[in-house]
XYZ file of C-alpha atoms in Angstrom:
109
model
C 191.903 -41.591 39.212
C 191.130 -40.985 36.439
C 187.454 -40.506 37.075
C 188.788 -37.327 39.805
C 190.690 -35.698 37.427
C 187.710 -35.344 35.069
C 185.614 -33.858 37.737
C 187.507 -30.782 37.755
C 187.808 -30.744 33.785
C 183.604 -31.021 33.927
C 183.312 -28.413 36.787
C 185.761 -26.214 35.008
C 183.084 -26.806 31.424
C 179.857 -26.355 33.774
C 181.245 -22.581 35.571
C 182.531 -21.778 31.842
C 178.641 -21.960 30.502
C 177.730 -19.959 33.391
C 180.206 -17.229 32.977
C 179.097 -17.186 29.346
C 175.858 -17.336 30.183
C 175.546 -15.226 33.277
C 177.861 -12.620 30.263
C 174.612 -13.093 27.238
C 172.563 -11.703 29.944
C 174.545 -9.577 31.446
C 174.671 -7.873 27.316
C 170.586 -8.443 27.292
C 170.227 -5.996 30.684
C 172.283 -3.189 29.339
C 170.931 -3.137 24.959
C 167.725 -2.839 27.008
C 168.766 -0.369 29.015
C 170.357 1.457 26.819
C 166.473 1.628 24.912
C 164.789 2.560 27.959
C 166.851 5.470 27.954
C 166.777 6.369 24.509
C 163.140 6.176 24.942
C 163.144 8.420 27.911
C 165.210 10.836 26.079
C 162.569 10.752 23.276
C 158.911 11.350 25.735
C 161.026 13.980 27.231
C 161.728 15.641 23.811
C 157.600 14.708 23.178
C 157.247 16.432 26.433
C 159.263 19.136 26.191
C 157.408 19.781 22.334
C 153.438 19.626 24.350
C 154.599 22.098 27.258
C 155.588 24.681 24.335
C 151.951 23.967 22.281
C 150.671 24.929 25.450
C 151.987 27.756 26.506
C 151.584 28.832 23.043
C 147.735 28.034 22.938
C 147.571 29.176 26.687
C 148.956 32.673 24.995
C 146.735 32.737 22.305
C 143.312 31.864 24.947
C 143.941 34.630 26.713
C 144.279 36.597 23.082
C 141.092 35.955 22.499
C 139.611 36.020 25.734
C 141.168 40.316 25.995
C 139.353 40.777 22.700
C 136.186 39.223 23.794
C 135.614 40.788 26.279
C 137.078 44.486 24.454
C 134.035 43.414 21.518
C 131.421 43.068 24.838
C 131.924 46.355 26.612
C 132.173 48.006 22.823
C 129.077 46.195 22.426
C 127.358 47.878 25.788
C 128.459 51.074 24.562
C 127.261 50.593 21.392
C 124.029 49.832 23.132
C 123.824 52.765 26.151
C 124.211 55.198 22.935
C 121.707 53.763 20.887
C 119.582 54.453 23.920
C 119.956 57.405 24.584
C 120.207 59.218 20.517
C 116.482 56.327 20.352
C 115.479 58.739 23.552
C 116.340 61.932 21.674
C 114.795 61.088 18.255
C 111.748 60.327 20.354
C 111.657 63.378 22.405
C 111.977 65.435 19.740
C 110.021 63.548 17.423
C 107.298 65.048 20.395
C 108.466 68.424 20.391
C 108.449 68.181 16.111
C 104.935 67.477 16.514
C 103.990 70.032 19.136
C 105.496 72.267 17.383
C 103.607 71.518 13.513
C 100.521 71.112 15.688
C 100.360 74.471 17.237
C 101.684 75.531 13.669
C 98.908 73.579 11.996
C 96.607 75.535 14.827
C 97.726 78.989 14.457
C 97.164 78.746 10.387
C 94.072 77.616 10.677
C 93.056 80.617 13.179
């Protein structure tokens, strides 16, 4: 009979120990979930910062691209003007040479 009374007591002790182990596991799991949640919040903030940075850089790149396009167009226009000026200068130089030769011819004659 004494052995029968000890069995429920041992059984209660084992059940209590299992319950305490389970409680510790649940607390650890809860801490891990809370840590993971904080880490995810940090990652989310980092991703948002990165996306803002990428958007700003995209705007800067667009501005640079527009400026380069404008500069290329202005350079092309300047080249055209230089070619026109060079052509006029050559034409004017030939005309002046002809006039000088004509004046020299009449001066000698």
